[in-house]
GROMACS .gro file of C-alpha atoms in nm:
model
  294
    1MET     CA    1   9.029   8.429  13.567
    2ASN     CA    2   9.037   8.567  13.211
    3ALA     CA    3   9.120   8.370  12.896
    4PHE     CA    4   9.453   8.549  12.850
    5MET     CA    5   9.581   8.431  13.191
    6THR     CA    6   9.478   8.069  13.126
    7ALA     CA    7   9.618   8.049  12.770
    8PRO     CA    8   9.891   7.786  12.704
    9ARG     CA    9  10.244   7.913  12.758
   10TYR     CA   10  10.335   7.884  12.387
   11LEU     CA   11  10.047   8.123  12.303
   12LEU     CA   12  10.129   8.390  12.560
   13ARG     CA   13  10.402   8.563  12.359
   14PRO     CA   14  10.191   8.603  12.040
   15LEU     CA   15   9.896   8.722  12.250
   16GLU     CA   16  10.114   8.974  12.431
   17LEU     CA   17  10.247   9.104  12.101
   18TRP     CA   18   9.895   9.128  11.960
   19ARG     CA   19   9.771   9.324  12.261
   20LYS     CA   20  10.071   9.557  12.248
   21ARG     CA   21  10.028   9.619  11.875
   22HIS     CA   22   9.654   9.676  11.918
   23LYS     CA   23   9.720   9.932  12.191
   24ILE     CA   24   9.980  10.114  11.979
   25LEU     CA   25   9.743  10.133  11.680
   26LEU     CA   26   9.464  10.261  11.903
   27TRP     CA   27   9.680  10.541  12.043
   28ARG     CA   28   9.805  10.631  11.697
   29ARG     CA   29   9.448  10.646  11.566
   30LEU     CA   30   9.336  10.865  11.857
   31SER     CA   31   9.635  11.099  11.817
   32TYR     CA   32   9.570  11.129  11.442
   33THR     CA   33   9.204  11.218  11.506
   34LEU     CA   34   9.304  11.481  11.762
   35ILE     CA   35   9.560  11.632  11.524
   36GLN     CA   36   9.290  11.669  11.256
   37LYS     CA   37   9.039  11.827  11.498
   38LEU     CA   38   9.295  12.081  11.617
   39ASN     CA   39   9.433  12.140  11.265
   40LEU     CA   40   9.788  12.067  11.380
   41GLN     CA   41   9.901  11.854  11.084
   42GLU     CA   42  10.209  12.063  11.011
   43ARG     CA   43  10.325  12.046  11.375
   44PHE     CA   44  10.375  11.670  11.354
   45LYS     CA   45  10.555  11.428  11.127
   46VAL     CA   46  10.610  11.054  11.092
   47ARG     CA   47  10.925  10.881  10.967
   48TYR     CA   48  10.886  10.648  10.669
   49TYR     CA   49  11.178  10.483  10.484
   50GLY     CA   50  11.425  10.756  10.574
   51ALA     CA   51  11.193  11.053  10.511
   52TYR     CA   52  10.927  11.249  10.701
   53PHE     CA   53  10.559  11.307  10.626
   54HIS     CA   54  10.294  11.525  10.787
   55PRO     CA   55   9.970  11.356  10.908
   56PHE     CA   56   9.748  11.533  10.656
   57PRO     CA   57   9.374  11.446  10.624
   58THR     CA   58   9.426  11.182  10.354
   59SER     CA   59   9.397  10.804  10.358
   60LEU     CA   60   9.764  10.763  10.262
   61SER     CA   61   9.880  10.997  10.540
   62LEU     CA   62   9.668  10.806  10.791
   63ALA     CA   63   9.816  10.474  10.676
   64LEU     CA   64  10.171  10.607  10.726
   65TRP     CA   65  10.079  10.737  11.071
   66LEU     CA   66   9.929  10.403  11.174
   67PHE     CA   67  10.152  10.143  11.012
   68ARG     CA   68  10.485  10.320  10.946
   69GLU     CA   69  10.719  10.111  10.727
   70GLN     CA   70  10.483   9.813  10.720
   71PHE     CA   71  10.263  10.010  10.480
   72ARG     CA   72  10.331   9.927  10.113
   73SER     CA   73  10.668   9.784  10.204
   74GLN     CA   74  10.677   9.582   9.881
   75ASP     CA   75  10.681   9.900   9.670
   76LEU     CA   76  10.953  10.086   9.856
   77GLN     CA   77  11.177   9.785   9.915
   78LEU     CA   78  11.172   9.706   9.544
   79LEU     CA   79  11.240  10.062   9.426
   80LEU     CA   80  11.510  10.129   9.684
   81GLU     CA   81  11.697   9.815   9.577
   82LEU     CA   82  11.634   9.871   9.206
   83MET     CA   83  11.765  10.227   9.182
   84ARG     CA   84  12.114  10.376   9.226
   85PRO     CA   85  12.241  10.731   9.284
   86GLY     CA   86  12.238  10.913   8.951
   87ASP     CA   87  11.936  10.727   8.813
   88THR     CA   88  11.622  10.923   8.722
   89PHE     CA   89  11.284  10.845   8.878
   90VAL     CA   90  10.954  10.948   8.714
   91ASP     CA   91  10.661  10.922   8.955
   92ILE     CA   92  10.322  10.939   8.780
   93GLY     CA   93  10.043  10.947   9.036
   94ALA     CA   94  10.271  11.074   9.314
   95ASN     CA   95   9.995  11.148   9.569
   96ILE     CA   96  10.151  11.292   9.889
   97GLY     CA   97  10.499  11.203   9.764
   98THR     CA   98  10.585  10.880   9.944
   99HIS     CA   99  10.782  10.719   9.659
  100SER     CA  100  10.932  11.042   9.524
  101ILE     CA  101  11.050  11.175   9.859
  102CYS     CA  102  11.186  10.847   9.998
  103LEU     CA  103  11.386  10.779   9.681
  104ALA     CA  104  11.511  11.137   9.648
  105ALA     CA  105  11.621  11.138  10.014
  106ARG     CA  106  11.790  10.797   9.997
  107LEU     CA  107  11.963  10.836   9.658
  108GLY     CA  108  12.086  11.193   9.701
  109SER     CA  109  12.117  11.500   9.483
  110THR     CA  110  12.258  11.320   9.176
  111THR     CA  111  11.918  11.150   9.133
  112GLN     CA  112  11.653  11.364   8.965
  113VAL     CA  113  11.287  11.291   9.046
  114TYR     CA  114  10.992  11.407   8.832
  115SER     CA  115  10.668  11.391   9.030
  116PHE     CA  116  10.326  11.424   8.867
  117GLU     CA  117  10.016  11.463   9.086
  118PRO     CA  118   9.696  11.599   8.929
  119HIS     CA  119   9.476  11.666   9.234
  120PRO     CA  120   9.543  12.028   9.351
  121GLN     CA  121   9.493  11.970   9.724
  122ILE     CA  122   9.695  11.646   9.733
  123PHE     CA  123   9.966  11.819   9.528
  124GLY     CA  124   9.979  12.092   9.795
  125TYR     CA  125  10.031  11.828  10.064
  126MET     CA  126  10.312  11.675   9.859
  127LEU     CA  127  10.487  12.014   9.835
  128LYS     CA  128  10.475  12.051  10.214
  129ASN     CA  129  10.616  11.702  10.259
  130ILE     CA  130  10.898  11.786  10.018
  131ASP     CA  131  10.965  12.103  10.218
  132ILE     CA  132  10.999  11.933  10.559
  133ASN     CA  133  11.259  11.699  10.410
  134ASN     CA  134  11.450  11.992  10.256
  135ILE     CA  135  11.479  11.806   9.924
  136LYS     CA  136  11.591  12.001   9.616
  137ASN     CA  137  11.609  11.726   9.353
  138ILE     CA  138  11.233  11.674   9.304
  139HIS     CA  139  11.057  11.847   9.012
  140PRO     CA  140  10.685  11.854   9.104
  141PHE     CA  141  10.407  11.909   8.847
  142ASN     CA  142  10.038  11.966   8.925
  143VAL     CA  143   9.908  11.825   8.600
  144ALA     CA  144   9.736  11.514   8.465
  145LEU     CA  145   9.914  11.308   8.202
  146GLY     CA  146   9.738  11.149   7.906
  147GLU     CA  147   9.752  11.072   7.537
  148SER     CA  148   9.693  11.432   7.427
  149GLU     CA  149   9.684  11.786   7.567
  150GLY     CA  150   9.375  11.967   7.694
  151THR     CA  151   9.174  11.962   8.019
  152ILE     CA  152   9.037  11.670   8.216
  153LEU     CA  153   8.826  11.603   8.525
  154ILE     CA  154   8.965  11.438   8.839
  155SER     CA  155   8.739  11.287   9.107
  156ASN     CA  156   8.751  11.439   9.453
  157TYR     CA  157   8.699  11.149   9.693
  158ARG     CA  158   8.775  11.149  10.063
  159LEU     CA  159   8.982  10.835   9.999
  160ASP     CA  160   9.245  11.025   9.803
  161ASP     CA  161   9.429  10.717   9.676
  162ARG     CA  162   9.112  10.621   9.485
  163ASN     CA  163   9.085  10.946   9.284
  164HIS     CA  164   9.081  10.893   8.908
  165VAL     CA  165   9.002  11.059   8.577
  166ALA     CA  166   8.629  11.132   8.607
  167SER     CA  167   8.331  11.139   8.373
  168PRO     CA  168   8.158  11.475   8.302
  169ASN     CA  169   7.861  11.389   8.526
  170GLU     CA  170   8.069  11.285   8.830
  171GLN     CA  171   7.977  11.507   9.123
  172GLY     CA  172   8.252  11.716   9.279
  173ALA     CA  173   8.511  11.645   9.008
  174VAL     CA  174   8.790  11.900   8.959
  175SER     CA  175   8.894  12.034   8.617
  176ILE     CA  176   9.272  12.038   8.560
  177PRO     CA  177   9.511  12.071   8.265
  178MET     CA  178   9.630  11.755   8.089
  179LYS     CA  179   9.958  11.715   7.903
  180THR     CA  180  10.160  11.429   7.757
  181LEU     CA  181  10.462  11.286   7.934
  182ASP     CA  182  10.669  11.348   7.621
  183SER     CA  183  10.595  11.723   7.638
  184PHE     CA  184  10.806  11.752   7.956
  185GLN     CA  185  11.126  11.620   7.797
  186CYS     CA  186  11.248  11.471   8.125
  187ALA     CA  187  11.623  11.425   8.142
  188LEU     CA  188  11.659  11.050   8.195
  189ASN     CA  189  11.999  10.966   8.338
  190GLY     CA  190  12.151  10.639   8.456
  191LEU     CA  191  11.904  10.350   8.435
  192PRO     CA  192  11.572  10.541   8.463
  193THR     CA  193  11.270  10.400   8.642
  194ILE     CA  194  10.910  10.507   8.576
  195LYS     CA  195  10.627  10.434   8.820
  196ILE     CA  196  10.264  10.467   8.701
  197ASP     CA  197   9.971  10.433   8.943
  198VAL     CA  198   9.671  10.626   8.812
  199GLU     CA  199   9.368  10.408   8.885
  200GLY     CA  200   9.311  10.276   8.533
  201TYR     CA  201   9.441  10.559   8.314
  202GLU     CA  202   9.776  10.390   8.253
  203LEU     CA  203   9.734  10.311   7.882
  204PRO     CA  204   9.663  10.671   7.767
  205ILE     CA  205   9.969  10.784   7.964
  206LEU     CA  206  10.185  10.519   7.799
  207LYS     CA  207  10.064  10.628   7.455
  208GLY     CA  208  10.138  10.991   7.535
  209GLY     CA  209  10.487  10.912   7.659
  210GLU     CA  210  10.626  10.660   7.411
  211ARG     CA  211  10.936  10.867   7.335
  212THR     CA  212  11.018  10.915   7.704
  213LEU     CA  213  10.938  10.555   7.794
  214SER     CA  214  11.159  10.425   7.512
  215ARG     CA  215  11.455  10.559   7.713
  216GLY     CA  216  11.339  10.406   8.041
  217ARG     CA  217  11.496  10.084   8.168
  218PHE     CA  218  11.248   9.984   8.440
  219LEU     CA  219  10.874  10.037   8.479
  220TYR     CA  220  10.658   9.977   8.785
  221ILE     CA  221  10.294   9.987   8.679
  222GLU     CA  222   9.952   9.902   8.818
  223VAL     CA  223   9.743   9.663   8.604
  224GLY     CA  224   9.391   9.526   8.648
  225ASP     CA  225   9.049   9.516   8.484
  226ARG     CA  226   8.876   9.662   8.790
  227HIS     CA  227   9.030   9.999   8.705
  228SER     CA  228   9.111   9.988   8.334
  229LEU     CA  229   8.766   9.874   8.212
  230ARG     CA  230   8.638  10.210   8.334
  231PHE     CA  231   8.833  10.358   8.041
  232GLY     CA  232   8.743  10.099   7.781
  233TYR     CA  233   9.044   9.866   7.775
  234SER     CA  234   9.146   9.544   7.948
  235ALA     CA  235   9.452   9.442   8.146
  236GLN     CA  236   9.549   9.215   7.856
  237GLN     CA  237   9.539   9.509   7.612
  238LEU     CA  238   9.764   9.708   7.842
  239MET     CA  239  10.010   9.420   7.874
  240GLU     CA  240  10.003   9.362   7.499
  241PHE     CA  241  10.097   9.729   7.447
  242LEU     CA  242  10.385   9.692   7.694
  243TYR     CA  243  10.505   9.375   7.522
  244GLN     CA  244  10.488   9.529   7.175
  245THR     CA  245  10.689   9.831   7.291
  246GLY     CA  246  10.975   9.616   7.424
  247TRP     CA  247  10.898   9.555   7.789
  248ARG     CA  248  10.944   9.220   7.967
  249MET     CA  249  10.685   9.188   8.247
  250PHE     CA  250  10.714   9.027   8.592
  251ARG     CA  251  10.462   8.981   8.871
  252PHE     CA  252  10.519   8.919   9.241
  253GLU     CA  253  10.472   8.549   9.317
  254GLU     CA  254  10.590   8.621   9.671
  255GLN     CA  255  10.741   8.923   9.849
  256LYS     CA  256  11.081   8.889   9.679
  257HIS     CA  257  11.008   8.640   9.404
  258LEU     CA  258  10.931   8.777   9.056
  259VAL     CA  259  10.791   8.557   8.779
  260GLU     CA  260  10.775   8.662   8.413
  261VAL     CA  261  10.429   8.682   8.256
  262THR     CA  262  10.301   8.719   7.899
  263PRO     CA  263  10.020   8.946   7.773
  264HIS     CA  264   9.788   8.646   7.815
  265TYR     CA  265   9.822   8.664   8.193
  266HIS     CA  266   9.494   8.765   8.360
  267PRO     CA  267   9.543   8.944   8.696
  268PRO     CA  268   9.289   8.819   8.953
  269ASP     CA  269   9.255   9.181   9.065
  270VAL     CA  270   9.461   9.499   9.046
  271GLU     CA  271   9.833   9.436   9.098
  272ASN     CA  272  10.171   9.593   9.027
  273LEU     CA  273  10.395   9.459   8.753
  274VAL     CA  274  10.771   9.510   8.737
  275CYS     CA  275  10.881   9.567   8.376
  276ALA     CA  276  11.232   9.576   8.236
  277ARG     CA  277  11.394   9.630   7.897
  278SER     CA  278  11.654   9.375   7.997
  279PRO     CA  279  11.587   9.094   8.249
  280GLU     CA  280  11.963   9.072   8.298
  281GLU     CA  281  11.973   9.434   8.416
  282LEU     CA  282  11.681   9.362   8.649
  283MET     CA  283  11.853   9.059   8.805
  284LYS     CA  284  12.180   9.249   8.839
  285ARG     CA  285  12.008   9.523   9.035
  286LEU     CA  286  11.779   9.308   9.253
  287LYS     CA  287  12.041   9.117   9.451
  288THR     CA  288  11.803   8.989   9.721
  289TYR     CA  289  11.525   8.885   9.477
  290THR     CA  290  11.476   8.578   9.266
  291VAL     CA  291  11.370   8.657   8.909
  292GLN     CA  292  11.216   8.367   8.716
  293MET     CA  293  11.206   8.405   8.337
  294ARG     CA  294  10.995   8.211   8.087
   0.00000   0.00000   0.00000
């Protein structure tokens, strides 16, 4: 008799659920592998927060295929509750378009989305994901953003969500144009939200977009020494810049509990901060969250 059959009754249900989930993940993994081998990515799609995405050969696409809406639920739940139809969303580090497409689909045509993805191949995947959702209110740009204009190198890792601005001696890096956020003159309507996730290059982007960011109301940004020290600045320096330019910063204490932090806060690792010009506006928008101020 096996251990499963002799387990106490109160454990049977969790064990059954675990076995069922394990089997589902196994079949999803096998189907994803088969799709890649047969090059059938554009024949299939997976639903994620009201939008569809092809199972392209990227780590983010695989995660969507395997975990569906359990993947990065904190990000999408926050942004979907924070934004309203007519608001503008600026997505810097858009990857395959998860945030841009889900928000554009949910909020409708009155919401304008500006999506910036520097890696040429990943940008191509994002365009195809936009196309299968038949979305017309996304403005996609295959360009890197920084403090000045010129050219820059982007790494070309298999784990696409780890690509970053590369050093000149990094093997396989791709050369792409770099511009400032301010040079795009994005039309920011409603209460605009900007998301920045660029593996440590956040501070140069902020410095190159001060005019645009001054009109933003909410900012969702990745912070952490593990990434930023690669570019010669600390998480505290980034948070000090945010504080000096008028942002109030909040970290996730729990899934729906935000706590305000100062520039002296030291993230234990890389994490996302929610920033607002007005904490009152933030609390008014986030009805199902608790927001704790200093």
